[in-house]
Amino acid sequence: MTGFVFRKLRKERCLSQSEVAGDIISTSTLSRFEAGKTNLSFDILKRLLVNLGVTVEEFNSLTKEGEGLTQRFESKVALAYFKKDISGLFDLYRTSIHAYRRSSATHDLYQAATAANFYLDLTGRQLLRGSDLAKLSDDLSDNTVWNEQTVRQFANVSAILTTRQNIAIALLLLNALNEIRQNDFEAYKRAWDALLNTEYLLLERKTMEDFNGARKLMGLIQQQELPSHLLFTTIRRSFIQLLYDLRSGKEDVEPKIFKAIEFLQEFGADQVATEFREMYDSVKLASRTKPM
């Protein structure tokens, strides 16, 4: 969001990237910052703000306001999704995609994609063009900074990305896990959620490409160490492994799945147990279709 706010302020002042960058940084670096693909040190950002004619205090206030708007948009999407408000989701998508067509701002595309992601889950209908999906995939693949925001962006659009796009981005996220853990533990937990959700999405799909992608990603996920205190993440990974075994046609898997669900119910984790049961039902349905 920091880069998006900076870009908005620069355009409002009718300043070019070269005018603002000056001899501080290259225009290509500034472009990547405005697109949310890299971060800048505070000292460099402070010097750029002088060229922009904005104080640090003003910029911080606008950035927090922008982050609040993004969170409110995601809350609107979540509310519409849980209410199964298909027309509401479509309206959120339409407003954002029209804004993107006018501005070409990546932020607007991510908002449209977030609404389209949950719309697809409810209706099975893909709203975004192939060129928009390619733009999203390229943007995430070019990302040099994995933080809570960029991890959330991937998680919010993974259902509408192709299997190939999902695998490519998931591999980048896996390779960055240790660095994310050192820099931002909240982002690290979100990264695990995104990876496990991606694996589950692939298990729900029915082509051989989907199954091969799920097999590759599951193997890499199981190679990663998990901190012992991330108990729910560990349980979720183990359950998704069982779903993978089910999808693979392994025998005697279902009794283990039912035992895991019963275990959660016995310990009062009814909501998680319900989620796991729904995941099982979905993958069970997909397992009845031979990968093509």
mmCIF file of C-alpha atoms in Angstrom, residues 6-191:
data_model
loop_
_atom_site.group_PDB
_atom_site.id
_atom_site.type_symbol
_atom_site.label_atom_id
_atom_site.label_comp_id
_atom_site.label_asym_id
_atom_site.label_seq_id
_atom_site.Cartn_x
_atom_site.Cartn_y
_atom_site.Cartn_z
ATOM 1 C CA PHE A 6 3.200 7.292 -3.187
ATOM 2 C CA ARG A 7 2.139 6.827 -6.824
ATOM 3 C CA LYS A 8 -1.213 8.486 -6.193
ATOM 4 C CA LEU A 9 0.436 11.517 -4.580
ATOM 5 C CA ARG A 10 2.976 11.825 -7.405
ATOM 6 C CA LYS A 11 0.265 11.745 -10.063
ATOM 7 C CA GLU A 12 -1.856 14.267 -8.164
ATOM 8 C CA ARG A 13 1.127 16.634 -8.317
ATOM 9 C CA CYS A 14 1.694 15.915 -12.032
ATOM 10 C CA LEU A 15 5.282 14.829 -11.356
ATOM 11 C CA SER A 16 7.121 12.246 -13.452
ATOM 12 C CA GLN A 17 9.011 9.350 -11.897
ATOM 13 C CA SER A 18 12.311 10.819 -13.062
ATOM 14 C CA GLU A 19 11.494 14.187 -11.430
ATOM 15 C CA VAL A 20 10.790 12.521 -8.088
ATOM 16 C CA ALA A 21 13.598 9.949 -8.259
ATOM 17 C CA GLY A 22 16.224 12.570 -9.162
ATOM 18 C CA ASP A 23 19.638 11.262 -8.225
ATOM 19 C CA ILE A 24 18.295 9.329 -5.240
ATOM 20 C CA ILE A 25 17.241 6.082 -6.957
ATOM 21 C CA SER A 26 16.676 4.841 -10.487
ATOM 22 C CA THR A 27 13.267 5.317 -12.108
ATOM 23 C CA SER A 28 13.018 1.530 -12.504
ATOM 24 C CA THR A 29 13.391 1.071 -8.729
ATOM 25 C CA LEU A 30 10.804 3.770 -8.095
ATOM 26 C CA SER A 31 8.469 2.073 -10.559
ATOM 27 C CA ARG A 32 8.822 -1.236 -8.715
ATOM 28 C CA PHE A 33 8.200 0.505 -5.392
ATOM 29 C CA GLU A 34 5.021 2.145 -6.696
ATOM 30 C CA ALA A 35 3.838 -1.231 -7.993
ATOM 31 C CA GLY A 36 4.344 -2.800 -4.565
ATOM 32 C CA LYS A 37 7.149 -5.073 -5.777
ATOM 33 C CA THR A 38 9.940 -3.767 -3.560
ATOM 34 C CA ASN A 39 10.430 -1.774 -0.381
ATOM 35 C CA LEU A 40 12.650 1.238 0.198
ATOM 36 C CA SER A 41 14.715 2.147 3.238
ATOM 37 C CA PHE A 42 13.272 4.868 5.432
ATOM 38 C CA ASP A 43 16.136 7.240 4.596
ATOM 39 C CA ILE A 44 15.533 6.907 0.844
ATOM 40 C CA LEU A 45 11.766 7.226 1.245
ATOM 41 C CA LYS A 46 12.233 10.360 3.345
ATOM 42 C CA ARG A 47 14.396 11.969 0.620
ATOM 43 C CA LEU A 48 11.843 11.068 -2.057
ATOM 44 C CA LEU A 49 9.049 12.611 -0.003
ATOM 45 C CA VAL A 50 10.973 15.901 0.006
ATOM 46 C CA ASN A 51 10.936 15.843 -3.814
ATOM 47 C CA LEU A 52 7.241 14.995 -3.639
ATOM 48 C CA GLY A 53 6.521 17.894 -1.285
ATOM 49 C CA VAL A 54 4.943 15.696 1.392
ATOM 50 C CA THR A 55 5.975 15.337 5.031
ATOM 51 C CA VAL A 56 6.617 11.943 6.614
ATOM 52 C CA GLU A 57 3.688 12.510 8.979
ATOM 53 C CA GLU A 58 1.287 13.271 6.107
ATOM 54 C CA PHE A 59 2.487 10.256 4.161
ATOM 55 C CA ASN A 60 2.118 7.881 7.134
ATOM 56 C CA SER A 61 -1.410 9.140 7.742
ATOM 57 C CA LEU A 62 -2.416 8.577 4.110
ATOM 58 C CA THR A 63 -0.803 5.120 4.088
ATOM 59 C CA LYS A 64 -2.772 4.031 7.146
ATOM 60 C CA GLU A 65 -5.932 5.375 5.542
ATOM 61 C CA GLY A 66 -5.201 3.382 2.369
ATOM 62 C CA GLU A 67 -4.565 0.189 4.324
ATOM 63 C CA GLY A 68 -7.854 0.740 6.109
ATOM 64 C CA LEU A 69 -9.664 1.039 2.778
ATOM 65 C CA THR A 70 -8.106 -2.229 1.577
ATOM 66 C CA GLN A 71 -9.119 -4.022 4.762
ATOM 67 C CA ARG A 72 -12.645 -2.633 4.483
ATOM 68 C CA PHE A 73 -12.884 -3.851 0.892
ATOM 69 C CA GLU A 74 -11.726 -7.335 1.913
ATOM 70 C CA SER A 75 -14.262 -7.285 4.756
ATOM 71 C CA LYS A 76 -17.025 -6.433 2.273
ATOM 72 C CA VAL A 77 -15.945 -9.347 0.067
ATOM 73 C CA ALA A 78 -15.849 -11.708 3.048
ATOM 74 C CA LEU A 79 -19.307 -10.605 4.224
ATOM 75 C CA ALA A 80 -20.806 -11.048 0.753
ATOM 76 C CA TYR A 81 -19.161 -14.454 0.434
ATOM 77 C CA PHE A 82 -20.411 -15.816 3.749
ATOM 78 C CA LYS A 83 -23.909 -14.459 3.002
ATOM 79 C CA LYS A 84 -23.630 -16.092 -0.455
ATOM 80 C CA ASP A 85 -24.464 -12.684 -1.921
ATOM 81 C CA ILE A 86 -23.485 -13.373 -5.538
ATOM 82 C CA SER A 87 -24.772 -10.063 -6.884
ATOM 83 C CA GLY A 88 -22.928 -8.205 -4.119
ATOM 84 C CA LEU A 89 -19.662 -9.912 -5.018
ATOM 85 C CA PHE A 90 -20.220 -9.136 -8.679
ATOM 86 C CA ASP A 91 -20.823 -5.452 -7.891
ATOM 87 C CA LEU A 92 -17.574 -5.301 -5.895
ATOM 88 C CA TYR A 93 -15.752 -6.925 -8.811
ATOM 89 C CA ARG A 94 -17.320 -4.638 -11.409
ATOM 90 C CA THR A 95 -16.470 -1.448 -9.502
ATOM 91 C CA SER A 96 -12.856 -2.518 -9.045
ATOM 92 C CA ILE A 97 -12.294 -3.814 -12.573
ATOM 93 C CA HIS A 98 -13.687 -0.566 -14.029
ATOM 94 C CA ALA A 99 -11.268 1.349 -11.790
ATOM 95 C CA TYR A 100 -8.430 -0.855 -13.047
ATOM 96 C CA ARG A 101 -9.382 -0.308 -16.702
ATOM 97 C CA ARG A 102 -9.154 3.452 -16.082
ATOM 98 C CA SER A 103 -6.016 3.530 -13.919
ATOM 99 C CA SER A 104 -4.032 0.345 -14.731
ATOM 100 C CA ALA A 105 -3.184 0.377 -11.002
ATOM 101 C CA THR A 106 -2.235 -3.061 -9.708
ATOM 102 C CA HIS A 107 -4.044 -2.316 -6.461
ATOM 103 C CA ASP A 108 -7.361 -2.041 -8.326
ATOM 104 C CA LEU A 109 -6.671 -5.297 -10.174
ATOM 105 C CA TYR A 110 -6.005 -7.122 -6.897
ATOM 106 C CA GLN A 111 -9.286 -5.860 -5.475
ATOM 107 C CA ALA A 112 -11.172 -7.012 -8.578
ATOM 108 C CA ALA A 113 -9.387 -10.361 -8.421
ATOM 109 C CA THR A 114 -10.249 -10.808 -4.738
ATOM 110 C CA ALA A 115 -13.952 -10.381 -5.469
ATOM 111 C CA ALA A 116 -13.676 -12.604 -8.562
ATOM 112 C CA ASN A 117 -11.879 -15.272 -6.515
ATOM 113 C CA PHE A 118 -14.792 -15.724 -4.115
ATOM 114 C CA TYR A 119 -17.358 -15.261 -6.866
ATOM 115 C CA LEU A 120 -15.778 -18.243 -8.650
ATOM 116 C CA ASP A 121 -16.061 -20.356 -5.511
ATOM 117 C CA LEU A 122 -19.802 -19.685 -5.268
ATOM 118 C CA THR A 123 -20.713 -19.847 -8.952
ATOM 119 C CA GLY A 124 -17.959 -21.709 -10.785
ATOM 120 C CA ARG A 125 -17.774 -18.768 -13.196
ATOM 121 C CA GLN A 126 -14.479 -17.045 -14.008
ATOM 122 C CA LEU A 127 -14.868 -13.271 -14.324
ATOM 123 C CA LEU A 128 -11.318 -12.177 -15.114
ATOM 124 C CA ARG A 129 -9.774 -12.223 -18.563
ATOM 125 C CA GLY A 130 -6.772 -14.402 -19.289
ATOM 126 C CA SER A 131 -4.656 -11.263 -19.720
ATOM 127 C CA ASP A 132 -5.684 -10.081 -16.242
ATOM 128 C CA LEU A 133 -4.736 -13.448 -14.736
ATOM 129 C CA ALA A 134 -1.386 -13.287 -16.519
ATOM 130 C CA LYS A 135 -0.809 -9.797 -15.106
ATOM 131 C CA LEU A 136 -1.594 -11.011 -11.583
ATOM 132 C CA SER A 137 0.660 -14.030 -11.961
ATOM 133 C CA ASP A 138 3.538 -11.989 -13.390
ATOM 134 C CA ASP A 139 3.205 -9.404 -10.632
ATOM 135 C CA LEU A 140 3.307 -12.029 -7.884
ATOM 136 C CA SER A 141 6.147 -13.906 -9.591
ATOM 137 C CA ASP A 142 8.205 -10.711 -9.854
ATOM 138 C CA ASN A 143 7.635 -9.915 -6.195
ATOM 139 C CA THR A 144 10.894 -9.379 -4.308
ATOM 140 C CA VAL A 145 9.385 -8.751 -0.871
ATOM 141 C CA TRP A 146 7.116 -11.298 0.803
ATOM 142 C CA ASN A 147 5.309 -9.634 3.677
ATOM 143 C CA GLU A 148 1.845 -9.879 5.192
ATOM 144 C CA GLN A 149 0.329 -7.815 2.382
ATOM 145 C CA THR A 150 1.866 -9.726 -0.531
ATOM 146 C CA VAL A 151 1.133 -13.114 1.064
ATOM 147 C CA ARG A 152 -2.481 -12.036 1.552
ATOM 148 C CA GLN A 153 -2.656 -10.936 -2.087
ATOM 149 C CA PHE A 154 -1.631 -14.412 -3.231
ATOM 150 C CA ALA A 155 -4.062 -16.100 -0.854
ATOM 151 C CA ASN A 156 -6.915 -13.889 -2.061
ATOM 152 C CA VAL A 157 -6.499 -14.788 -5.745
ATOM 153 C CA SER A 158 -5.191 -18.360 -5.769
ATOM 154 C CA ALA A 159 -8.561 -19.918 -6.665
ATOM 155 C CA ILE A 160 -8.749 -18.016 -9.958
ATOM 156 C CA LEU A 161 -5.145 -18.673 -11.006
ATOM 157 C CA THR A 162 -4.266 -21.645 -13.183
ATOM 158 C CA THR A 163 -2.490 -24.643 -11.705
ATOM 159 C CA ARG A 164 0.748 -23.662 -13.428
ATOM 160 C CA GLN A 165 0.524 -20.117 -12.089
ATOM 161 C CA ASN A 166 -0.252 -21.339 -8.568
ATOM 162 C CA ILE A 167 2.677 -23.747 -8.524
ATOM 163 C CA ALA A 168 5.142 -21.140 -9.801
ATOM 164 C CA ILE A 169 4.145 -18.637 -7.110
ATOM 165 C CA ALA A 170 3.916 -21.263 -4.353
ATOM 166 C CA LEU A 171 7.487 -22.362 -5.120
ATOM 167 C CA LEU A 172 8.706 -18.781 -4.729
ATOM 168 C CA LEU A 173 6.869 -18.508 -1.424
ATOM 169 C CA LEU A 174 8.329 -21.813 -0.209
ATOM 170 C CA ASN A 175 11.833 -20.643 -1.034
ATOM 171 C CA ALA A 176 11.254 -17.452 0.934
ATOM 172 C CA LEU A 177 9.751 -19.108 4.046
ATOM 173 C CA ASN A 178 12.868 -18.933 6.220
ATOM 174 C CA GLU A 179 13.458 -15.286 5.381
ATOM 175 C CA ILE A 180 9.795 -14.452 6.058
ATOM 176 C CA ARG A 181 9.988 -16.226 9.417
ATOM 177 C CA GLN A 182 12.970 -14.120 10.451
ATOM 178 C CA ASN A 183 11.420 -10.813 9.374
ATOM 179 C CA ASP A 184 7.693 -11.141 10.111
ATOM 180 C CA PHE A 185 6.239 -14.097 11.994
ATOM 181 C CA GLU A 186 2.638 -13.055 11.297
ATOM 182 C CA ALA A 187 3.415 -13.091 7.574
ATOM 183 C CA TYR A 188 5.068 -16.487 8.085
ATOM 184 C CA LYS A 189 1.847 -17.939 9.526
ATOM 185 C CA ARG A 190 -0.136 -16.434 6.663
ATOM 186 C CA ALA A 191 2.336 -17.921 4.192
#
